[in-house]
Tab-separated table of C-alpha atoms in Angstrom:
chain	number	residue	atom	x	y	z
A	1	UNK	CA	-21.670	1.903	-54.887
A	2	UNK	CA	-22.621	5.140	-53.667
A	3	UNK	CA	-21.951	6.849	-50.688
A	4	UNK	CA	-26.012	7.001	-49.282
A	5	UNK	CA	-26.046	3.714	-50.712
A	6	UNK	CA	-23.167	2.405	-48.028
A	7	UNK	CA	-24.028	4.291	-45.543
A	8	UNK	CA	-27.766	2.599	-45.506
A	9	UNK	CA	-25.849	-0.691	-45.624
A	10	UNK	CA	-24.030	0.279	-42.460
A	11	UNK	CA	-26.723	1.303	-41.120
A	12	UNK	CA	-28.714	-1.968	-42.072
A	13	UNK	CA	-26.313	-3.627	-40.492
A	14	UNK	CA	-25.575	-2.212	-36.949
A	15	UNK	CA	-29.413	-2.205	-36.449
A	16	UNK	CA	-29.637	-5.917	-36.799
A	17	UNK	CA	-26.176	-6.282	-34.685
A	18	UNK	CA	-28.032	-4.066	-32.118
A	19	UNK	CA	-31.141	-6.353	-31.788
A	20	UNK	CA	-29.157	-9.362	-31.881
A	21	UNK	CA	-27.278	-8.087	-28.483
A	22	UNK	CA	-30.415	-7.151	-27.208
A	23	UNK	CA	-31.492	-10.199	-27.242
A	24	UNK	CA	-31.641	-14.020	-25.722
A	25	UNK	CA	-34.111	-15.554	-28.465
A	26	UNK	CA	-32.681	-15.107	-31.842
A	27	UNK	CA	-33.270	-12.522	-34.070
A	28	UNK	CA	-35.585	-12.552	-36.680
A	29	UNK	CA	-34.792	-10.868	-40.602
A	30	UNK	CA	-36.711	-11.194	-43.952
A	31	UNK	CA	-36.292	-10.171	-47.032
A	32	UNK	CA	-39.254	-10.034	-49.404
A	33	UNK	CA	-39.460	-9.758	-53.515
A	34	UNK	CA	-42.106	-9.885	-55.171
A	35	UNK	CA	-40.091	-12.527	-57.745
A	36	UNK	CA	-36.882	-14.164	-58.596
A	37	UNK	CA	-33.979	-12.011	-59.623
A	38	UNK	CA	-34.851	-8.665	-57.774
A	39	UNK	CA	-31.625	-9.275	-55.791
A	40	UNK	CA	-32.958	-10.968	-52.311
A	41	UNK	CA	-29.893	-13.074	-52.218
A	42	UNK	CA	-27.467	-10.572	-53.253
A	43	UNK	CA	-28.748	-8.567	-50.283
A	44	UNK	CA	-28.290	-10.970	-47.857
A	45	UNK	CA	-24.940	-11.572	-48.711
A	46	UNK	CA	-23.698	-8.029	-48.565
A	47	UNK	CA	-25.148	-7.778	-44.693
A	48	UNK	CA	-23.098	-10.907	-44.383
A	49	UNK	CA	-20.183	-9.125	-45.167
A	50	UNK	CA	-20.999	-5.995	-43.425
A	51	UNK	CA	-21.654	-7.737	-40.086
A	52	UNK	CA	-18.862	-9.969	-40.652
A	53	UNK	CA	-16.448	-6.682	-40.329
A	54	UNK	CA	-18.632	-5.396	-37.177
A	55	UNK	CA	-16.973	-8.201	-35.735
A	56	UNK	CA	-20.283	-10.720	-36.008
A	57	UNK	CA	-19.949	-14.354	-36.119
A	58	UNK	CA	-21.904	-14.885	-39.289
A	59	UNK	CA	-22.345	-18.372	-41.245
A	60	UNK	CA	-23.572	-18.866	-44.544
A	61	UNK	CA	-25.947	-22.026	-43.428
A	62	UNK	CA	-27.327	-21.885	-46.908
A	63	UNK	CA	-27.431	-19.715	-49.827
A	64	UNK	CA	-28.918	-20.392	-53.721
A	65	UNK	CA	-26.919	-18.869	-56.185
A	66	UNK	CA	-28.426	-19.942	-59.122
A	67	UNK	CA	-25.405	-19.274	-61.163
A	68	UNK	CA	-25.641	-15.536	-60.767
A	69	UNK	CA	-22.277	-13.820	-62.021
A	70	UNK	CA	-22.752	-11.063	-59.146
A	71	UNK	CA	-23.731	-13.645	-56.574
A	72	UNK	CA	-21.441	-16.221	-56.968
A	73	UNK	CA	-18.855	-13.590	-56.197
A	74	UNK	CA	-20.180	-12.618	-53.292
A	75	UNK	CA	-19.302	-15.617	-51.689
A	76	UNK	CA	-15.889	-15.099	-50.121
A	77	UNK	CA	-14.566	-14.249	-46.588
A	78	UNK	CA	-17.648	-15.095	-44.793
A	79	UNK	CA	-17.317	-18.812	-43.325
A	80	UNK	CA	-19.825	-21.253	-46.013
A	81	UNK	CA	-21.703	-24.469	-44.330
A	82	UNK	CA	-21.124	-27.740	-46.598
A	83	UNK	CA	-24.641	-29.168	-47.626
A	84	UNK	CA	-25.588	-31.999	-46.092
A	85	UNK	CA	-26.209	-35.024	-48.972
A	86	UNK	CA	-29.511	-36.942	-48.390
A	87	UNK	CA	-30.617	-40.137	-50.601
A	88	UNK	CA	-33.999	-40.186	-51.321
A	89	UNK	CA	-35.426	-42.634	-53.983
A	90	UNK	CA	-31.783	-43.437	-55.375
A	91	UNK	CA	-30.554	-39.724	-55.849
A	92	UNK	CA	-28.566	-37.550	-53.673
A	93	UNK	CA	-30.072	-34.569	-52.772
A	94	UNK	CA	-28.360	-31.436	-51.008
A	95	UNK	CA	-30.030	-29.826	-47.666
A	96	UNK	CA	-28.890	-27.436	-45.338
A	97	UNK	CA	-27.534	-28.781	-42.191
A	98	UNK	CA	-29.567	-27.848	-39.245
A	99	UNK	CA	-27.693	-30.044	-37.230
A	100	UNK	CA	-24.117	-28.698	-38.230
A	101	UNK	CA	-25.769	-25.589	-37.471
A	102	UNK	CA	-26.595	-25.859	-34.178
A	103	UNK	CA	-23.516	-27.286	-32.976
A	104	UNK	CA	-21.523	-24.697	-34.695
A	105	UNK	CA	-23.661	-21.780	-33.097
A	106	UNK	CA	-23.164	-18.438	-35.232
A	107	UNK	CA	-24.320	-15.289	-34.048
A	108	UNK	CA	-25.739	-14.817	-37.220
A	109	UNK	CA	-26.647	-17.711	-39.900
A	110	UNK	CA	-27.707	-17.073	-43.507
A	111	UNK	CA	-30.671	-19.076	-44.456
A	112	UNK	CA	-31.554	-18.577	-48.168
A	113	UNK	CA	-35.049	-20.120	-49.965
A	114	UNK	CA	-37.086	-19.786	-46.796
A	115	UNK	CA	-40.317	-21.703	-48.597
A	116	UNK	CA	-38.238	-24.378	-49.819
A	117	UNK	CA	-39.854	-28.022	-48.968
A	118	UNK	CA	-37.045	-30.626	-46.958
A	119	UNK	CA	-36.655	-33.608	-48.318
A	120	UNK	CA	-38.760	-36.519	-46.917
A	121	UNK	CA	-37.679	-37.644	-43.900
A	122	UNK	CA	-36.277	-34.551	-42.398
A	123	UNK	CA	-36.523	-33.680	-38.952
A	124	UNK	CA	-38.974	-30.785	-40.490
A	125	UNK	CA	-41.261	-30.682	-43.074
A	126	UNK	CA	-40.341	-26.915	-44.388
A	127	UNK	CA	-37.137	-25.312	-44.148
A	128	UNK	CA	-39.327	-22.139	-42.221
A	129	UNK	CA	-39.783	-24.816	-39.165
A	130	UNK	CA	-35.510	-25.179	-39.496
A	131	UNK	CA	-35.705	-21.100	-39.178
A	132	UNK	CA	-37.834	-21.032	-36.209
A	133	UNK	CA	-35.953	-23.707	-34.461
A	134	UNK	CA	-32.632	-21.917	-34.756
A	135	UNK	CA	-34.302	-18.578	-33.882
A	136	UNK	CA	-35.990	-20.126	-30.780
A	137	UNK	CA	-32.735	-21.986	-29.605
A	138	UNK	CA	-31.002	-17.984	-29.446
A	139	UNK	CA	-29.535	-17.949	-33.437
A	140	UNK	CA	-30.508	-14.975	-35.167
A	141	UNK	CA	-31.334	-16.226	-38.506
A	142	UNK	CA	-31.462	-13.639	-41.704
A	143	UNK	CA	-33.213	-15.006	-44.830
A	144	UNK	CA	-35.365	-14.717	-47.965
A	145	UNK	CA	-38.841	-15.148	-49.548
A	146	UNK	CA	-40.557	-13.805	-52.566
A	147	UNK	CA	-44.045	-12.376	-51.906
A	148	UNK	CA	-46.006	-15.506	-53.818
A	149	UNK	CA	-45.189	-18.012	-50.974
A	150	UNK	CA	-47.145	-16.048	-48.639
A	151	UNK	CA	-49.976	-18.635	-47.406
A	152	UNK	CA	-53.103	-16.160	-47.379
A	153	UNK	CA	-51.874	-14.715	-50.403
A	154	UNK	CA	-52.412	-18.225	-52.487
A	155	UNK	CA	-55.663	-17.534	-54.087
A	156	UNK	CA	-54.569	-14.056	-55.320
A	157	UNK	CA	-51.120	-14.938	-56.987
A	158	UNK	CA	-53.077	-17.950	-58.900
A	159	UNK	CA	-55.450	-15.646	-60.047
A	160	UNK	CA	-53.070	-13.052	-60.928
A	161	UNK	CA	-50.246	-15.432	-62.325
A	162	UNK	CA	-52.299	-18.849	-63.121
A	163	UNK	CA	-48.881	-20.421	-61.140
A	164	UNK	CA	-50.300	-23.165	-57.830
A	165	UNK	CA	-47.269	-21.769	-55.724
A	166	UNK	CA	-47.052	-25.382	-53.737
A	167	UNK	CA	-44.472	-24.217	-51.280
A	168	UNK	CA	-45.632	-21.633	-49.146
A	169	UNK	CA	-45.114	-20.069	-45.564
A	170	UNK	CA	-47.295	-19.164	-42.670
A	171	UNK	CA	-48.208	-15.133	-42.894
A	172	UNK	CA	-47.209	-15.303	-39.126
A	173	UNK	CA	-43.989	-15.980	-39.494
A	174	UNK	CA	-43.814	-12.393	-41.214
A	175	UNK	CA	-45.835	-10.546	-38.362
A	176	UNK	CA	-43.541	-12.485	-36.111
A	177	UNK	CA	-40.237	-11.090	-37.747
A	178	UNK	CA	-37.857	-8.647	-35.910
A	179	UNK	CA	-37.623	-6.927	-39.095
A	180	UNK	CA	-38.910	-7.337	-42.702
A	181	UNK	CA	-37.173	-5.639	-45.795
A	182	UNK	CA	-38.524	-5.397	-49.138
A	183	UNK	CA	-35.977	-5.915	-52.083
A	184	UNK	CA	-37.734	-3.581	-55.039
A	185	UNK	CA	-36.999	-3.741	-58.471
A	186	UNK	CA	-39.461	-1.750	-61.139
A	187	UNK	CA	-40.977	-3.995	-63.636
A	188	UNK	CA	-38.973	-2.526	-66.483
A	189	UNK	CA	-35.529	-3.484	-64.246
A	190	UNK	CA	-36.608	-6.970	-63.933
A	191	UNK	CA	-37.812	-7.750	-66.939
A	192	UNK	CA	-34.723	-6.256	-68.532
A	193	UNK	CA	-32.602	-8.467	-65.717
A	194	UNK	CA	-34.434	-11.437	-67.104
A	195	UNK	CA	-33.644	-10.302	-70.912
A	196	UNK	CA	-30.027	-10.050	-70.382
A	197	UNK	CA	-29.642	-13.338	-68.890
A	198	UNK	CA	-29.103	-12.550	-65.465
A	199	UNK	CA	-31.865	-14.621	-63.568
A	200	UNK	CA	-32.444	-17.805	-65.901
A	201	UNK	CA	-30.910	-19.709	-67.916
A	202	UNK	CA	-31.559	-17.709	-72.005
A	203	UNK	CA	-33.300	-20.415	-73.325
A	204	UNK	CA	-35.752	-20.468	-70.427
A	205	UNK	CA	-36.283	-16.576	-71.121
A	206	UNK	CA	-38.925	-16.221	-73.656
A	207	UNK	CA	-41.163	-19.285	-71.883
A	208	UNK	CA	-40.411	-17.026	-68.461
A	209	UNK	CA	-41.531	-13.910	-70.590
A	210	UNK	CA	-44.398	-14.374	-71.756
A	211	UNK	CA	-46.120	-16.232	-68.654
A	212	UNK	CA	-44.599	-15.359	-65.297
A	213	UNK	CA	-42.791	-12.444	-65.956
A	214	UNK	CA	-45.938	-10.898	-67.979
A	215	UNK	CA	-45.411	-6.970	-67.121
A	216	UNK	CA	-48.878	-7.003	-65.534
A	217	UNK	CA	-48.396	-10.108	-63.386
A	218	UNK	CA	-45.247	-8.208	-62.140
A	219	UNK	CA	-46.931	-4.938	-61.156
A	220	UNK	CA	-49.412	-6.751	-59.291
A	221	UNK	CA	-46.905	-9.111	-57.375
A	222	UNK	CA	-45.080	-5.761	-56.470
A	223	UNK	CA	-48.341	-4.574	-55.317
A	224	UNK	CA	-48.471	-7.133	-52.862
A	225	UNK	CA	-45.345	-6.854	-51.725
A	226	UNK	CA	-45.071	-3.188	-51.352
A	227	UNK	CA	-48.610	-3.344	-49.230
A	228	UNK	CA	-47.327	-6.288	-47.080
A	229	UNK	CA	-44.271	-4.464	-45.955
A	230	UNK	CA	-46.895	-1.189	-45.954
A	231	UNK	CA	-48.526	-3.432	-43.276
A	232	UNK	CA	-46.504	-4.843	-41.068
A	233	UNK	CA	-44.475	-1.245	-40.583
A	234	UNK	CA	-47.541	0.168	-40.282
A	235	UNK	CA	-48.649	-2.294	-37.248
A	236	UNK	CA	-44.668	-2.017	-35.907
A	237	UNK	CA	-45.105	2.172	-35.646
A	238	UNK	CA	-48.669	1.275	-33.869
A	239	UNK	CA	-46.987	-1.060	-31.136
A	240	UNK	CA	-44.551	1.548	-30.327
A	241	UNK	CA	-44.026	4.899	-31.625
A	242	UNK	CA	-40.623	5.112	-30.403
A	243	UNK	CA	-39.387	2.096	-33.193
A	244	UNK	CA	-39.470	-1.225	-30.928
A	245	UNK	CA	-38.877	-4.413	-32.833
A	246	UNK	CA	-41.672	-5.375	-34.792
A	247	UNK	CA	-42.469	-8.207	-32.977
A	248	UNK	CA	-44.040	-6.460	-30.238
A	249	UNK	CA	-48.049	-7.092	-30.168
A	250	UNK	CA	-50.021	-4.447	-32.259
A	251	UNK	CA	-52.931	-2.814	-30.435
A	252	UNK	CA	-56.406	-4.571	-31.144
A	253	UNK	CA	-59.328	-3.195	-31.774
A	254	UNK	CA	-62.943	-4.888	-30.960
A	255	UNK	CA	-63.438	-6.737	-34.357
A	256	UNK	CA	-64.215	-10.273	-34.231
A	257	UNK	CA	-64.612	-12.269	-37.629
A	258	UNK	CA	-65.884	-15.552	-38.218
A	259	UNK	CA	-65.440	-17.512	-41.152
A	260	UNK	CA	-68.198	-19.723	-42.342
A	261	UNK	CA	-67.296	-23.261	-43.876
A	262	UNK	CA	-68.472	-26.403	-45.012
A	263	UNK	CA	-66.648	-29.389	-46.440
A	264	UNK	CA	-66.258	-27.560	-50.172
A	265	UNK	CA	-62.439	-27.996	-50.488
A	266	UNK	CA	-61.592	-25.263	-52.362
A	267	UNK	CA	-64.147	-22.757	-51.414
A	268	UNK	CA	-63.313	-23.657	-47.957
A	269	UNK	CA	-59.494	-22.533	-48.739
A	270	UNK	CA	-60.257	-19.420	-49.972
A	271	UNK	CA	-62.601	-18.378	-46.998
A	272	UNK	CA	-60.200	-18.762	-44.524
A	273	UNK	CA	-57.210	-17.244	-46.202
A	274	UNK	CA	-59.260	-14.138	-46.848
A	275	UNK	CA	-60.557	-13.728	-43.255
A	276	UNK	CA	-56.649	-14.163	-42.233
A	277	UNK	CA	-55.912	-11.356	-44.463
A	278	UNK	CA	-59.363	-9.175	-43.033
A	279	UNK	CA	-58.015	-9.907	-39.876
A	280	UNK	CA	-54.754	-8.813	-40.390
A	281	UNK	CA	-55.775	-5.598	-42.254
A	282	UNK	CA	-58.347	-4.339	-39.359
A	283	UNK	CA	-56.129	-5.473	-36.230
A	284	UNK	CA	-58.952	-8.037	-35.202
A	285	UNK	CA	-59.211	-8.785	-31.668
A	286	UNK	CA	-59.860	-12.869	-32.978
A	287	UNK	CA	-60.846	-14.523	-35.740
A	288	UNK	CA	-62.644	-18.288	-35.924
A	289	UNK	CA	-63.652	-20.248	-38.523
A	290	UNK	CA	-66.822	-22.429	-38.258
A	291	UNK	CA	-67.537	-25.867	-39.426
A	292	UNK	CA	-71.228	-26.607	-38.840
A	293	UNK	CA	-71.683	-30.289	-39.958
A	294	UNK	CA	-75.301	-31.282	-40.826
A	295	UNK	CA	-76.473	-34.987	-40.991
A	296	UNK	CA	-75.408	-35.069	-45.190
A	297	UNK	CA	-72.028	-34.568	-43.866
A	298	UNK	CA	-71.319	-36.586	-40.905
A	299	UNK	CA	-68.316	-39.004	-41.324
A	300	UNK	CA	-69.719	-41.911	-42.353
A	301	UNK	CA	-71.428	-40.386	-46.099
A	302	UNK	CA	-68.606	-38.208	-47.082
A	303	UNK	CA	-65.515	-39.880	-48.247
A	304	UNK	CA	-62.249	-40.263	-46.987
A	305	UNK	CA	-60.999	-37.880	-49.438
A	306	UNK	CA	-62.909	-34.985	-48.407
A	307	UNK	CA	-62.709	-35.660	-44.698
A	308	UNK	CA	-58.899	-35.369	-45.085
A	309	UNK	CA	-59.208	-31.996	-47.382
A	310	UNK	CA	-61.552	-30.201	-44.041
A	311	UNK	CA	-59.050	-31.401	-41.692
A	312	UNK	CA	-56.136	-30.058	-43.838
A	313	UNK	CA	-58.247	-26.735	-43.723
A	314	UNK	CA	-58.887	-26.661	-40.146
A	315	UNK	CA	-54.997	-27.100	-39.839
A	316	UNK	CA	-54.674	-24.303	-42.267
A	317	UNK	CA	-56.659	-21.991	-40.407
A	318	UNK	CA	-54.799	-22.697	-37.272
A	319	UNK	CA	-52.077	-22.089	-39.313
A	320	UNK	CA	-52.700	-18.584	-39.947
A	321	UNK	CA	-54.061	-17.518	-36.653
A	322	UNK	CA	-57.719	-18.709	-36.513
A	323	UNK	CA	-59.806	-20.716	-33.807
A	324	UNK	CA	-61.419	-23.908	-34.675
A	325	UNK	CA	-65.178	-24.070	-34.007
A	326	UNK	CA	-66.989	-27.187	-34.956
A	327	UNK	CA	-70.671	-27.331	-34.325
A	328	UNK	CA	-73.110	-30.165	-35.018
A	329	UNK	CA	-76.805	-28.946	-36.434
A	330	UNK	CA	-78.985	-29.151	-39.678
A	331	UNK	CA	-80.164	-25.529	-39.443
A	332	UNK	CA	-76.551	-24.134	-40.603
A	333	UNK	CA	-78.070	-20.478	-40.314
A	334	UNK	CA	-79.372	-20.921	-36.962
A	335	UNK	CA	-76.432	-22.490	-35.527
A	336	UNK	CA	-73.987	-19.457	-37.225
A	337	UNK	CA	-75.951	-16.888	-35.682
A	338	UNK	CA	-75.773	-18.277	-32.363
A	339	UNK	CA	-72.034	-19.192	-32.623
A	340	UNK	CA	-71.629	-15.109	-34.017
A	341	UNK	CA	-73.948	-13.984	-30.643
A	342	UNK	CA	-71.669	-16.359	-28.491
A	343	UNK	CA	-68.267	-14.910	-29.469
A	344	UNK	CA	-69.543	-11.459	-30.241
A	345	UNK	CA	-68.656	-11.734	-34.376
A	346	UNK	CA	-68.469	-8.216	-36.297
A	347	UNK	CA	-68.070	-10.075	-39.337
A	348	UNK	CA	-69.195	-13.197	-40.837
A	349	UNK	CA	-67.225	-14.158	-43.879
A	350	UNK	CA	-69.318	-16.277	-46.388
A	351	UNK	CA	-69.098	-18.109	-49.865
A	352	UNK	CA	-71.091	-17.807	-52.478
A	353	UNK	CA	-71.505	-19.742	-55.355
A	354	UNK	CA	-71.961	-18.041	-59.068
A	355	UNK	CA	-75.475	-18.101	-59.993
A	356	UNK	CA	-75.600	-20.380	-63.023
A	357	UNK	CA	-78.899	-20.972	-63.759
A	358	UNK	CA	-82.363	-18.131	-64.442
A	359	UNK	CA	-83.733	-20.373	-61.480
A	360	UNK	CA	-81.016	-19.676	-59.088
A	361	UNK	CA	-80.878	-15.726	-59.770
A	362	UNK	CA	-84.796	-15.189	-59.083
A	363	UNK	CA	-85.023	-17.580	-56.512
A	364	UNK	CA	-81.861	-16.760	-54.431
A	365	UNK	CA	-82.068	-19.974	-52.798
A	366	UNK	CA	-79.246	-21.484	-50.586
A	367	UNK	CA	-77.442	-21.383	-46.991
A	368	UNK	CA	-75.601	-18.385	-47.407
A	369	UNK	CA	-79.058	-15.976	-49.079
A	370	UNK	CA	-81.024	-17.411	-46.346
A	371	UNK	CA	-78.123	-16.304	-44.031
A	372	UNK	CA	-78.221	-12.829	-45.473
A	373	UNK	CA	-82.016	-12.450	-45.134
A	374	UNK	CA	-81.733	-13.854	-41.092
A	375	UNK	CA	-78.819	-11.112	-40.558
A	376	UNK	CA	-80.689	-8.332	-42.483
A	377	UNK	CA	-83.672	-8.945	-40.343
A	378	UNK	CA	-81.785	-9.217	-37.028
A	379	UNK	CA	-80.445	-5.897	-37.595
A	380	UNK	CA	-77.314	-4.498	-35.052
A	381	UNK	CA	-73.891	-4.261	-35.870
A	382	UNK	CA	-72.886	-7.835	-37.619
A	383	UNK	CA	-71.858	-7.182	-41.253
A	384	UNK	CA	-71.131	-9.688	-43.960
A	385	UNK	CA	-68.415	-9.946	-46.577
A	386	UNK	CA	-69.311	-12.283	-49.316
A	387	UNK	CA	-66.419	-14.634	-51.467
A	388	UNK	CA	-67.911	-15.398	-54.644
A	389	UNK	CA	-66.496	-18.983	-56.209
């Protein structure tokens, strides 16, 4: 190692010692990739070790090796939680001990795989809820994520990878972060890590090559995570000039989006993780999303099925920082524009199917046209960004 590269280690280090004296609640640190292998849990073992010998009580609570040569050896010296063994369906499965954790009380615990789904039955659903438990209850918790499992970013990473990432965090938890680090490998480096043997197993290589690991799926994930680190600095040096924590509230400007839904499932997703995103990006002063039900989609003609998919979506949008509104009318445009003129909307945030048919692209016909010809004629200040599906 060289001598900048220690001495950005130490400095790593007595930063995150320094915000965990400064304060009760625990301290927050994350470590984004934009895949496996770049090195996320490598890094979170050597601040292990480096607050470890600034004195820190620091526990490994859990930490995913996969077999890695360089990682496996990094676990010495620092104190290792057992996993705790749960059945489930006839087969032991391992967990990390959130109980064992909390009685033991480190300064500092390692928490690796922050997306990682509990087993059923746990006391949480997602090991992110474990992290914000110990973090509220005064342990500062330092862990890892790769840039897919970001929520809002769902649509985006299937489009750019063709992969349904099922396990997947709240962006919030990110903005909510004392500190967020990304872990950067080029494209060339991590492909070549993957060649060599170093992240899977070789006979899962040339399977991992040639869909995953595609070079331009790579650039584009490092995109991401490059701009969502870009972000959330960016936001930090706006709350306070002087370096606070990052936690401290960014300034707001006078945006106001709202997000326009029905009970289309999938449509409906991609709506609302985009507005989270627009939000995010322009600092909005609030965001909503809107449910107008008309009479064709009261609760007793649409199934069970998709009632439960719009009430997974409403959660979802609470999820990510949005306000609920649900409005009963069968004149969807009229009862948008008088839900934008009641919270004073900048922004609506519409879908839009493809047009399919010669019909549909003279005609024009549909909620959200009719919806652009209302706005256009109202005039003022209230734009609209179209999702096409």
């Amino acid at each position: 190692m060289s001598t900048a590269e220690a001495d950005l280690r130490d400095q790593s280090a007595e930063r995150f010692l320094r915000l965990v004296r400064e304060k009760r609640r625990g301290t927050l640190k994350i470590y984004l990739g934009l895949a496996a292998g770049v090195g996320k849990t490598y890094r979170l073992l050597q601040e292990a070790h480096d607050l470890h010998a600034n004195g820190v009580d620091v526990l490994l609570g859990y930490v995913e090796t996969h077999g890695r040569a360089g990682t496996v050896a990094q676990l010495r010296n620092v104190p290792l939680l057992p996993r705790k063994q749960v059945f489930y369906k006839g087969h032991a499965v391992e967990e990390m001990d959130l109980d064992a954790i909390e009685k033991r009380r480190p300064q500092v615990v390692i928490v690796d795989e922050l997306a990682h789904s509990n087993v059923p039955g746990s006391r949480h659903e997602k090991r992110w809820q474990d992290v914000e438990e110990l973090v509220k209850s005064g342990i500062s918790v330092i862990t890892a994520v790769n840039v897919q499992h970001l929520e809002s970013l769902h649509d985006q990473v299937l489009k750019i990878t063709g992969t349904d990432v099922t396990e997947r965090i709240p962006d919030q938890l990110l903005r909510e972060a004392d500190e967020v680090v990304n872990v950067d490998l080029t494209v060339g480096e991590l492909r070549a890590r993957l060649e060599e043997g170093k992240i899977y197993d070789p006979a899962k290589v040339p399977t991992a090559l040639a869909n995953f690991f595609q070079s331009e799926n790579l650039l584009q994930l490092r995109r991401l995570a490059v701009r969502e680190v870009a972000q959330l600095l960016g936001r930090q040096v706006e709350s306070d000039a002087g370096g606070a924590p990052a936690i401290a509230t960014p300034r707001r400007n006078d945006d106001r989006l709202l997000a326009c839904i029905n009970s289309n499932a999938e449509a409906a997703k991609e709506i609302i993780r985009k507005t989270s995103r627009l939000a995010d990006r322009f600092s909005a002063a609030a965001w909503y999303v809107l449910y107008v039900q008309t009479g064709r989609e009261s609760a007793d003609r649409i199934g069970l099925a998709t009632q439960r998919h719009l009430l997974r979506n409403l959660q979802l949008a609470v999820e990510l920082g949005g306000q609920i509104l649900r409005v009963k009318d069968d004149d969807v445009v009229a009862a948008i524009r008088r839900v934008a003129q009641e919270k004073g909307a900048t922004l609506l945030v519409c879908g839009i199917t493809r047009e399919k048919s010669q019909w549909e692209r003279l005609s024009r016909r549909g909620i959200t046209n009719d919806l652009l010809r209302a706005v256009a004629r109202d005039g003022g200040d209230l734009d609209v960004y179209l999702i096409t599906y």
